[in-house]
Short mmCIF file of C-alpha atoms in Angstrom, two decimals:
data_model
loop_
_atom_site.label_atom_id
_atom_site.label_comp_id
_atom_site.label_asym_id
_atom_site.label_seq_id
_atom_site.Cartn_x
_atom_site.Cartn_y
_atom_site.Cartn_z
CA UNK T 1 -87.53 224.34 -73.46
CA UNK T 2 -91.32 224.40 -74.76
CA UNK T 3 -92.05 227.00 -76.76
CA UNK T 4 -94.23 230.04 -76.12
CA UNK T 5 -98.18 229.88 -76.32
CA UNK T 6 -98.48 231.72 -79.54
CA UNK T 7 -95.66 229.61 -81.02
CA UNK T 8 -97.47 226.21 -80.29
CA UNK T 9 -100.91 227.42 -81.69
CA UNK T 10 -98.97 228.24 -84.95
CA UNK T 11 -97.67 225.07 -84.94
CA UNK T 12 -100.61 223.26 -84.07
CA UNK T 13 -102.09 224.92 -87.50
CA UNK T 14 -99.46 223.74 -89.27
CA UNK T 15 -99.58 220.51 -88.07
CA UNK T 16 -103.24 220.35 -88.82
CA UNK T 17 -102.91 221.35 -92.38
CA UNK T 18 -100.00 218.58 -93.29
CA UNK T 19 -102.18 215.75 -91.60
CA UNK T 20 -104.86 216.50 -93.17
CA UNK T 21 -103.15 216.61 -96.77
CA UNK T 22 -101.56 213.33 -96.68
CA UNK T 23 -98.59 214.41 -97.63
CA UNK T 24 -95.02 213.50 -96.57
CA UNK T 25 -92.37 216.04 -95.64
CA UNK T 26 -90.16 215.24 -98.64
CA UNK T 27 -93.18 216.01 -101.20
CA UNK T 28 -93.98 219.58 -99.05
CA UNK T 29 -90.51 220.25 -99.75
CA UNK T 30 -90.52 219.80 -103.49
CA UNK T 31 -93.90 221.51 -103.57
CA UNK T 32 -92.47 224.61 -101.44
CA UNK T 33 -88.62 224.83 -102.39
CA UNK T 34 -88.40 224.80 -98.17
CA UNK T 35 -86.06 221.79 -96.85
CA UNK T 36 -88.26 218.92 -95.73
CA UNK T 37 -86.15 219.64 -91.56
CA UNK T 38 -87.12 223.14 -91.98
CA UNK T 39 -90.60 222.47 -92.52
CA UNK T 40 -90.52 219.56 -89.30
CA UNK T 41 -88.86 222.39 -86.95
CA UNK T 42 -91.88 225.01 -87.80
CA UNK T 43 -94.18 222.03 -87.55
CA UNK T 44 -92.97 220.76 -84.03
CA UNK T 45 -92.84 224.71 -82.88
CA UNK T 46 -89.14 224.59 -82.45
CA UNK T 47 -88.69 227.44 -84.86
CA UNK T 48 -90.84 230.16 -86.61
CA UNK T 49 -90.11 231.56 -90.17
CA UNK T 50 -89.01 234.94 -90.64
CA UNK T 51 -90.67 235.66 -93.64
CA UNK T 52 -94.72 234.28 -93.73
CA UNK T 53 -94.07 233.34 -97.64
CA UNK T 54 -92.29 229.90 -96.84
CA UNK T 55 -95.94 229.98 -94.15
CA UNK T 56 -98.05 230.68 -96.96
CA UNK T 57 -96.52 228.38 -99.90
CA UNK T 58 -96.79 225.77 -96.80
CA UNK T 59 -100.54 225.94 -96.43
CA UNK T 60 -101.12 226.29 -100.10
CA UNK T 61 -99.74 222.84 -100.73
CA UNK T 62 -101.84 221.71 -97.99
CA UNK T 63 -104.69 222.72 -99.97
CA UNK T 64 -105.65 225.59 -96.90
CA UNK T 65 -108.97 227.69 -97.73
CA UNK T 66 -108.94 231.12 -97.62
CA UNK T 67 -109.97 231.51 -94.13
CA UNK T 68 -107.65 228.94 -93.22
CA UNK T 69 -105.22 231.22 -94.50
CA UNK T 70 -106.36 234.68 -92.94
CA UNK T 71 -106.10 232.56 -89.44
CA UNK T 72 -102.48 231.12 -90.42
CA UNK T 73 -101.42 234.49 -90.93
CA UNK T 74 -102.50 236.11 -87.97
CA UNK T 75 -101.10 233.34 -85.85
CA UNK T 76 -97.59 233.55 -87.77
CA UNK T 77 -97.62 237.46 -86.97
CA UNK T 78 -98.40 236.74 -83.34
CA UNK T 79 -95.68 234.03 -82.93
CA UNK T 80 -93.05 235.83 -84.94
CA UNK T 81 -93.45 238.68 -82.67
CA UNK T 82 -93.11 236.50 -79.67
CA UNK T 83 -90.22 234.85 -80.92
CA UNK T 84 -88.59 238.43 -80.67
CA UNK T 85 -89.49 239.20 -77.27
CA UNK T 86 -86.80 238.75 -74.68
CA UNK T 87 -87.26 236.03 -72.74
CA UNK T 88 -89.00 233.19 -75.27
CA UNK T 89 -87.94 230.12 -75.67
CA UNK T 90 -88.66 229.56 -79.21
CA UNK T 91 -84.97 230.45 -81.24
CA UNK T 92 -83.18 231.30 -84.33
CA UNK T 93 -82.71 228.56 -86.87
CA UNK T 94 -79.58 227.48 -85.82
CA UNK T 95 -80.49 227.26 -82.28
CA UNK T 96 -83.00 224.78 -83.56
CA UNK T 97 -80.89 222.92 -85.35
CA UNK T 98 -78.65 222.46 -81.65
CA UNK T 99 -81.71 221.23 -80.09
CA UNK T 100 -82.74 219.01 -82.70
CA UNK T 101 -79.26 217.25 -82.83
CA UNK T 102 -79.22 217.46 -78.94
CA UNK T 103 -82.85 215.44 -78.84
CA UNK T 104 -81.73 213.06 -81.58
CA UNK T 105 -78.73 211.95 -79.34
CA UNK T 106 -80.52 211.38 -75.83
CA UNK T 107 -84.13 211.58 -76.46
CA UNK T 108 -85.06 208.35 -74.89
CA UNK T 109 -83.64 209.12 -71.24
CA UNK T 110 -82.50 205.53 -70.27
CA UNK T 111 -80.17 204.88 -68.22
CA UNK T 112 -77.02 203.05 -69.07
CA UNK T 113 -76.27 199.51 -68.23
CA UNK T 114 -73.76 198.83 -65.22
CA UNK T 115 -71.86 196.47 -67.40
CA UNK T 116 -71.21 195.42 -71.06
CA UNK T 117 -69.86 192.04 -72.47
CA UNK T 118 -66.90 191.01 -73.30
CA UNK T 119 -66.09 192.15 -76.99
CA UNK T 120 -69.71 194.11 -77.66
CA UNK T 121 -70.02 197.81 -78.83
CA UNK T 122 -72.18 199.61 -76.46
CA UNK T 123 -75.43 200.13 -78.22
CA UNK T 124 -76.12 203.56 -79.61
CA UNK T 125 -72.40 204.43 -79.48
CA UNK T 126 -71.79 206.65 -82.25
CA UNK T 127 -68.13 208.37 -83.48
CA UNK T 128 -64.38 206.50 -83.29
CA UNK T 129 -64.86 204.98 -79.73
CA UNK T 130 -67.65 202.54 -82.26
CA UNK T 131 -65.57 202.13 -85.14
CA UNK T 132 -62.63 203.29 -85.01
CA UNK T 133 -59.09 201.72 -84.64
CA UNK T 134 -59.30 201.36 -80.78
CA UNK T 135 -62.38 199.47 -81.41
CA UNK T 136 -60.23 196.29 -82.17
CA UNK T 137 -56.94 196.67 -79.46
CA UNK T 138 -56.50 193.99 -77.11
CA UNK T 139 -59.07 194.24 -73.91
CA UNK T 140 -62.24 194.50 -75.09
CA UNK T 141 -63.93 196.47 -72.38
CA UNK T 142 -61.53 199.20 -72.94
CA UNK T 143 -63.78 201.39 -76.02
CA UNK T 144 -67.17 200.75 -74.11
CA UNK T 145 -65.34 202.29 -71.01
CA UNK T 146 -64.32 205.07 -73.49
CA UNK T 147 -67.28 205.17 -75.13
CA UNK T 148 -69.57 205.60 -71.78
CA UNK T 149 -66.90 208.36 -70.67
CA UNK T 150 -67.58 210.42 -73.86
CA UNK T 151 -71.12 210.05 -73.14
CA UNK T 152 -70.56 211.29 -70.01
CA UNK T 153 -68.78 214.23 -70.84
CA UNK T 154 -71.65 214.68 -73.42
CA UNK T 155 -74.31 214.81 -70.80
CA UNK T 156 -72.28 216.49 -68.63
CA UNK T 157 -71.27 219.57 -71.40
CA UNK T 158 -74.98 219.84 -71.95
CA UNK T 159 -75.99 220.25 -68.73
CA UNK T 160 -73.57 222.95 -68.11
CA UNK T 161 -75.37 224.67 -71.17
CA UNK T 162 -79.11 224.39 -70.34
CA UNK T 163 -77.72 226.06 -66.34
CA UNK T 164 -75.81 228.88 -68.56
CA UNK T 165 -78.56 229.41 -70.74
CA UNK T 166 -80.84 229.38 -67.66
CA UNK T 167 -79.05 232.18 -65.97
CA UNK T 168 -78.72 234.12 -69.01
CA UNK T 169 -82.30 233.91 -69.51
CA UNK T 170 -83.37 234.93 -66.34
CA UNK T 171 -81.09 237.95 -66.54
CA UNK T 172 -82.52 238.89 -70.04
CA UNK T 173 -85.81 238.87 -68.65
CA UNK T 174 -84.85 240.96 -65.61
CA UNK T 175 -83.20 243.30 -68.16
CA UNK T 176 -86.39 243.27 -70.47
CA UNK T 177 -88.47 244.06 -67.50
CA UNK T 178 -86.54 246.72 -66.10
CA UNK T 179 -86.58 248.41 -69.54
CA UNK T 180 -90.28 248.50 -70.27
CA UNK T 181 -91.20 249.18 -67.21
CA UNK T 182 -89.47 252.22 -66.80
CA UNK T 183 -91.87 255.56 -66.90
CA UNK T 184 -89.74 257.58 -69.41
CA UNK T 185 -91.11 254.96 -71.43
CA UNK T 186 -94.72 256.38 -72.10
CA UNK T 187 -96.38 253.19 -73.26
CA UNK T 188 -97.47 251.30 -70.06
CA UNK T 189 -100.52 250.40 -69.34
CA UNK T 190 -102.77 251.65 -66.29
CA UNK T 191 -105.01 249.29 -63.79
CA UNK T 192 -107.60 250.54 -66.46
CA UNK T 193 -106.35 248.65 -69.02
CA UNK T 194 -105.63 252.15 -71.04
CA UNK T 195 -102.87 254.02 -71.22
CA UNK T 196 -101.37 257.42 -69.60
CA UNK T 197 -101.82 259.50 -73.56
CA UNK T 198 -104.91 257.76 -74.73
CA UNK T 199 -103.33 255.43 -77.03
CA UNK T 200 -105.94 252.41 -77.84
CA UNK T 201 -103.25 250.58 -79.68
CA UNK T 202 -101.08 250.51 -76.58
CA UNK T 203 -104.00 249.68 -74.21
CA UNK T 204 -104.66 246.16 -72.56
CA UNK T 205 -108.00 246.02 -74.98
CA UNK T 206 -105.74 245.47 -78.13
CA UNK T 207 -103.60 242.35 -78.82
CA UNK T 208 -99.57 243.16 -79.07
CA UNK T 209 -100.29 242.25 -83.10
CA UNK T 210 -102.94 243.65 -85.19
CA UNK T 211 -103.00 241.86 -88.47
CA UNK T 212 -104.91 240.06 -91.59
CA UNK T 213 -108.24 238.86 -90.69
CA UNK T 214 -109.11 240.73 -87.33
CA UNK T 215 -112.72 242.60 -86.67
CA UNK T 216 -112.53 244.79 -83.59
CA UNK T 217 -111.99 248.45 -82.67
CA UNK T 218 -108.42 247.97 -82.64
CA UNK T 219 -108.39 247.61 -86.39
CA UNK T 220 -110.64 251.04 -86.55
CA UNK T 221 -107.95 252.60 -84.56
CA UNK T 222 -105.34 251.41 -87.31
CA UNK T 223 -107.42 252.50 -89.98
CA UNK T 224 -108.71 255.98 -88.57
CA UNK T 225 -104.40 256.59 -87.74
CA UNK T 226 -104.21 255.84 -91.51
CA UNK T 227 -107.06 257.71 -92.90
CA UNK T 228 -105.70 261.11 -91.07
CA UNK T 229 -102.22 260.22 -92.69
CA UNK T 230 -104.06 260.97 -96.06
CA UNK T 231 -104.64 257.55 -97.02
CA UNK T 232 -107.32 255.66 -99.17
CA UNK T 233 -108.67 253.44 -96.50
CA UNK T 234 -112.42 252.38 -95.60
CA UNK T 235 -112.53 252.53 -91.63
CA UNK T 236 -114.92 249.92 -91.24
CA UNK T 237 -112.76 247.55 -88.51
CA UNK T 238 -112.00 244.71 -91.01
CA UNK T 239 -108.05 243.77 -91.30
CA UNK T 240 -108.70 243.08 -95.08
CA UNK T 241 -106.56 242.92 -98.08
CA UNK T 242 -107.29 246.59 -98.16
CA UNK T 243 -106.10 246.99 -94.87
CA UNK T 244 -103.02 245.17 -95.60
CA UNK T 245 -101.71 246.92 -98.39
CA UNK T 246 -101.98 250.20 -96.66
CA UNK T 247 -100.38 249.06 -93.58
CA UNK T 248 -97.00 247.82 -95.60
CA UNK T 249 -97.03 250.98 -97.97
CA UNK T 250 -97.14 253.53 -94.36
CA UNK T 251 -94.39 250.65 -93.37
CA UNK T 252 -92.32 251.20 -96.63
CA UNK T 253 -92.54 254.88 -96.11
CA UNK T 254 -91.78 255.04 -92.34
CA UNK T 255 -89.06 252.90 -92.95
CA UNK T 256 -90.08 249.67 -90.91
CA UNK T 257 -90.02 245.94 -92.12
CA UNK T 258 -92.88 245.80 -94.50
CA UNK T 259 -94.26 242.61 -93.16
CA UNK T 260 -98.24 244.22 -93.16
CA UNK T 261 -98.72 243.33 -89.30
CA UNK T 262 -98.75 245.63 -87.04
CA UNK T 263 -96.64 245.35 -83.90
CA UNK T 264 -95.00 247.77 -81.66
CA UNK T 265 -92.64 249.44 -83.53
CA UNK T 266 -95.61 250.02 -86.08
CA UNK T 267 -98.00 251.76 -83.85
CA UNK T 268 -95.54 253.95 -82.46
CA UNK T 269 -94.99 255.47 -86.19
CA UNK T 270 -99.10 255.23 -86.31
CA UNK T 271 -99.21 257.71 -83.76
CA UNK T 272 -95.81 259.90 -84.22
CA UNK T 273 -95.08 259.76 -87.85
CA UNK T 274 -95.63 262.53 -89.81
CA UNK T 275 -95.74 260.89 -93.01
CA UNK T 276 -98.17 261.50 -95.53
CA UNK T 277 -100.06 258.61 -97.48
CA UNK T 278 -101.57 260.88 -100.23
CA UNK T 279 -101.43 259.96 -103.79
CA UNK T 280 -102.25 260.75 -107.19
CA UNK T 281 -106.19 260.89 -108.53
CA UNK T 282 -106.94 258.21 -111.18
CA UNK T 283 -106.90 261.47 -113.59
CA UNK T 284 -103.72 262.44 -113.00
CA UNK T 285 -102.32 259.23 -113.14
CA UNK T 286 -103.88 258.05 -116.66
CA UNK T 287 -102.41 261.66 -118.19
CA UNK T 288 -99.38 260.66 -116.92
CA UNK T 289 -99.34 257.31 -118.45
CA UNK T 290 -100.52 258.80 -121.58
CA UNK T 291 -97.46 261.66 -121.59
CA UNK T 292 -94.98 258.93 -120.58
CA UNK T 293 -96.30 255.96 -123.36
CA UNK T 294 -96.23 258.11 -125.94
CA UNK T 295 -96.44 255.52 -128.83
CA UNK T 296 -99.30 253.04 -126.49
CA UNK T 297 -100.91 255.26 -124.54
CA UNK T 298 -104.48 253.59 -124.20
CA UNK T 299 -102.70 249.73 -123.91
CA UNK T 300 -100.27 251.53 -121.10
CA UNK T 301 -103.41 252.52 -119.38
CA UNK T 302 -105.62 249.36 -119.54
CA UNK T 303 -102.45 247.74 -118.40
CA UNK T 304 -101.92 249.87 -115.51
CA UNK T 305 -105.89 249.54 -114.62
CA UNK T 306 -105.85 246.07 -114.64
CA UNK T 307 -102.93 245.86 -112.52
CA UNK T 308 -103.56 247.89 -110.11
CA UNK T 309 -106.44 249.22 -110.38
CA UNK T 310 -104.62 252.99 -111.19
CA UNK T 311 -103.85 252.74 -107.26
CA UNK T 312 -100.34 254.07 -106.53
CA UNK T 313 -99.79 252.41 -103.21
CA UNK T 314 -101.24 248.74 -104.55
CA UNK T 315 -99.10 246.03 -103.15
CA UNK T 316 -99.43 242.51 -103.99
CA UNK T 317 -97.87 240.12 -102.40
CA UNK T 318 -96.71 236.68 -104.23
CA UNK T 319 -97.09 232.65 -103.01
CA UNK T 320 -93.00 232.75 -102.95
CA UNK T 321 -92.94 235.78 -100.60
CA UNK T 322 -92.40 237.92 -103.09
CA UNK T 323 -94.47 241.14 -104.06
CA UNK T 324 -95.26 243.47 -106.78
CA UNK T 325 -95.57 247.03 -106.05
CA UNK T 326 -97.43 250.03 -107.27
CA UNK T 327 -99.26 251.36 -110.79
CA UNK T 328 -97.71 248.78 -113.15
CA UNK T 329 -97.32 246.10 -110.30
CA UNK T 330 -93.37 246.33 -110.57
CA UNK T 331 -91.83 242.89 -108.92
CA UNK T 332 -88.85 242.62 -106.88
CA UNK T 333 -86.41 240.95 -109.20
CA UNK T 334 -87.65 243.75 -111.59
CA UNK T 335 -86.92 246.26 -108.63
CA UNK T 336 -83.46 244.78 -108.55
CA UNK T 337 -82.46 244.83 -112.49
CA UNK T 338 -83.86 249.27 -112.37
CA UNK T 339 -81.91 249.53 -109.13
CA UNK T 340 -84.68 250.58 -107.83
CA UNK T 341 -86.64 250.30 -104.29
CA UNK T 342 -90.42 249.52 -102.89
CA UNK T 343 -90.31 253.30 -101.34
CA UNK T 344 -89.54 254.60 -105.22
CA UNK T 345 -91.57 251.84 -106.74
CA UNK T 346 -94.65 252.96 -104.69
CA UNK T 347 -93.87 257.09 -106.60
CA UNK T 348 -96.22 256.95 -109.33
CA UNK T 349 -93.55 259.18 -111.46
CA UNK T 350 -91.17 256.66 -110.70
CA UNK T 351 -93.17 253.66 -111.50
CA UNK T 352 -94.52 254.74 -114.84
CA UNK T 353 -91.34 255.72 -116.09
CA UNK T 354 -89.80 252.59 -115.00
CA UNK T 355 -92.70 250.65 -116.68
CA UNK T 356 -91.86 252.44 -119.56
CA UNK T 357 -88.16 251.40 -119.94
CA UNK T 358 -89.35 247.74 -119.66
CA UNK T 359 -91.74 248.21 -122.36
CA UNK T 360 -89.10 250.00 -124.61
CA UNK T 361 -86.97 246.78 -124.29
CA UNK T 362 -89.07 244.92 -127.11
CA UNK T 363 -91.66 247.89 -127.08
CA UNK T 364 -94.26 245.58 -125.92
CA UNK T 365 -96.15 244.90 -123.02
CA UNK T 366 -94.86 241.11 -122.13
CA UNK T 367 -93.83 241.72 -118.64
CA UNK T 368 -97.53 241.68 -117.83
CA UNK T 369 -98.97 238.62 -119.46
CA UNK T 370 -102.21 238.56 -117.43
CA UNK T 371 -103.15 241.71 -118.63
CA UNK T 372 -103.56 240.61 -122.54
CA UNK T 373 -107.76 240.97 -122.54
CA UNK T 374 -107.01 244.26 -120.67
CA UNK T 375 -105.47 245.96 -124.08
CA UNK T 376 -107.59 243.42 -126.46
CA UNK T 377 -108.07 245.88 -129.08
CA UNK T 378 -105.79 248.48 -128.09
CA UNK T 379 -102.17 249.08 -129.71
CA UNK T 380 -99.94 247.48 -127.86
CA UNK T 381 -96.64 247.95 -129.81
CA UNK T 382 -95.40 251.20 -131.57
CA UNK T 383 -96.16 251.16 -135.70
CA UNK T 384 -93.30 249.75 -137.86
CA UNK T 385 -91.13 252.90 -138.62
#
């Protein structure tokens, strides 16, 4: 089946990138850590990554510019949400791996030749009936015979699959359709291209994924839903890194996939949650730091300034998918050895006193190495007792 429209464009930009580089699949692999078939599947649009870091260490290699890389990203969130929409044809990994094998088998179409001679294999057989002990019995025609019949039963078996799928895919779609069209529902759309409540982010003017490098009013709406949630966001239209970090911390705290796109599920908590984004002044943060670092109190804070700028909700996220959260730009594997989580990494009392158990490990401040000009001049270490 061909994939979706949004699916194809992604590809088509990743397909663009590696031609451009040179480089083979094998070295992307090395360079990325992704297998060099898993990189070909997102490539021919047979599959779409789940997370955009494998996307983003992808274009990297490629040597991608910055705005290369706003566009990639935006066309990952769109084709990642289509590839969860009922009815698409683009599927899981290992339902790409099925089709690749399938392809690799029968991709040239041929038909098969009425007769073999005497003695010869038939070509492309593959399995026993080529090589196997019957291969050599008396009558010679006897394993092509075989051979064609497995074949046979091969084409036949798949066939049998792409009519099953069919019909399960057309009643998926009936099901999906049923579903959002019902009127309990709330979020369909009027001839006006608005809908019933007002909602802009549900209307036919905005794309089913706002994300990282759009300019329209549909961003303003996102931003003006965060703003009245308390937080520190300019409402100026622009999906920018600002933008983004502010979208996954209300994700983090509403529970939802922090992926920093925002798709259905997203702009339903936009407009229903009753969370609140408000955080602690720069103030109150550095006499916290200060009450908590007792013995480096002015390194603690240029540390946490340089990090994050003494911005509780900052989120950075990493070329290997990874991110760091909050005042002292805690990473995950970090999160993991304090048994700790992004929602209580992104607590400034939580984050500053689990800074300060890493720093009381060799009462220094070497878990944040690009920091070091930040506390030039500053103690950094307790005095010898």
């Amino acid at each position: 089946m061909p994939a979706c429209p949004e699916t194809e464009r992604f590809a088509a930009l990743l397909r663009s990138l590696k031609n451009r580089s040179g480089l083979s699949y094998e070295t992307l692999a090395k360079k990325t850590g992704t297998a060099g078939s898993t990189l070909h599947r997102y490539c021919r649009g047979t599959s779409v990554p789940q997370d955009y870091g494998s996307v983003h260490r992808f274009a990297t290699a490629c040597g991608a510019t910055p705005d290369e890389l706003r566009t990639l990203h935006r066309q990952w969130a769109l084709a990642d949400a289509a590839r969860t929409e009922p009815g698409t044809a683009t599927g899981t990994e290992a339902d790409a791996d099925v089709v690749e094998v399938v392809d690799l088998v029968d991709s040239d179409g041929a038909e098969e030749p009425e007769a073999a001679e005497p003695g010869a294999v038939e070509p492309g057989a593959v399995g026993p009936e080529a090589v196997g002990p019957e291969a050599v019995e008396v009558g010679p025609v006897r394993p092509v015979r075989q051979g064609r019949f497995r074949l046979d039963q091969f084409r036949q078996g798949r066939f049998r699959v792409v009519v099953i799928g069919a019909v399960v895919l057309t009643l998926g779609v009936s099901a999906w359709a049923l579903t959002t069209d019902h009127p309990s529902s709330g979020m369909g759309t009027g001839s006006g291209g608005s809908t019933a409540d007002g909602r802009l982010l549900f209307s036919a003017a905005c794309q089913p994924v706002v994300a990282m490098g759009q300019h329209d009013a549909c961003v303003g709406e996102v931003q003006r839903l965060l703003h009245a949630k308390g937080a520190d966001i300019d409402v100026d239209s622009d999906f920018g890194p600002q933008t983004l970090r502010r979208v996954t911390a209300f994700q983090v705290f509403t529970g939802l996939q922090p992926n920093g796109v925002v798709g259905e599920d997203t702009k339903k908590a936009l407009y229903t949650s009753n969370v609140r984004m408000t955080v602690w002044s720069p103030a109150k943060v550095r006499q916290h730091i200060r009450a908590v670092f007792t013995d480096a109190p002015d390194a603690a804070v240029a540390i946490a300034d340089c990090q994050s700028f003494l911005d509780p909700l900052h989120i950075l996220p990493n070329t290997n998918g990874t991110r760091n959260w909050g005042l002292f730009q805690i990473s995950d594997l970090r999160l993991r050895e304090l048994g700790g989580t992004p929602r209580q990494a992104l607590d400034p009392e939580w984050n500053i006193r689990a800074a300060e158990r890493l720093w009381s490990k060799k009462r220094d401040f070497h878990d944040w190495p690009n920091c070091e000009r930040a506390v030039k001049g500053a103690t950094t270490t307790a005095p010898t007792r």
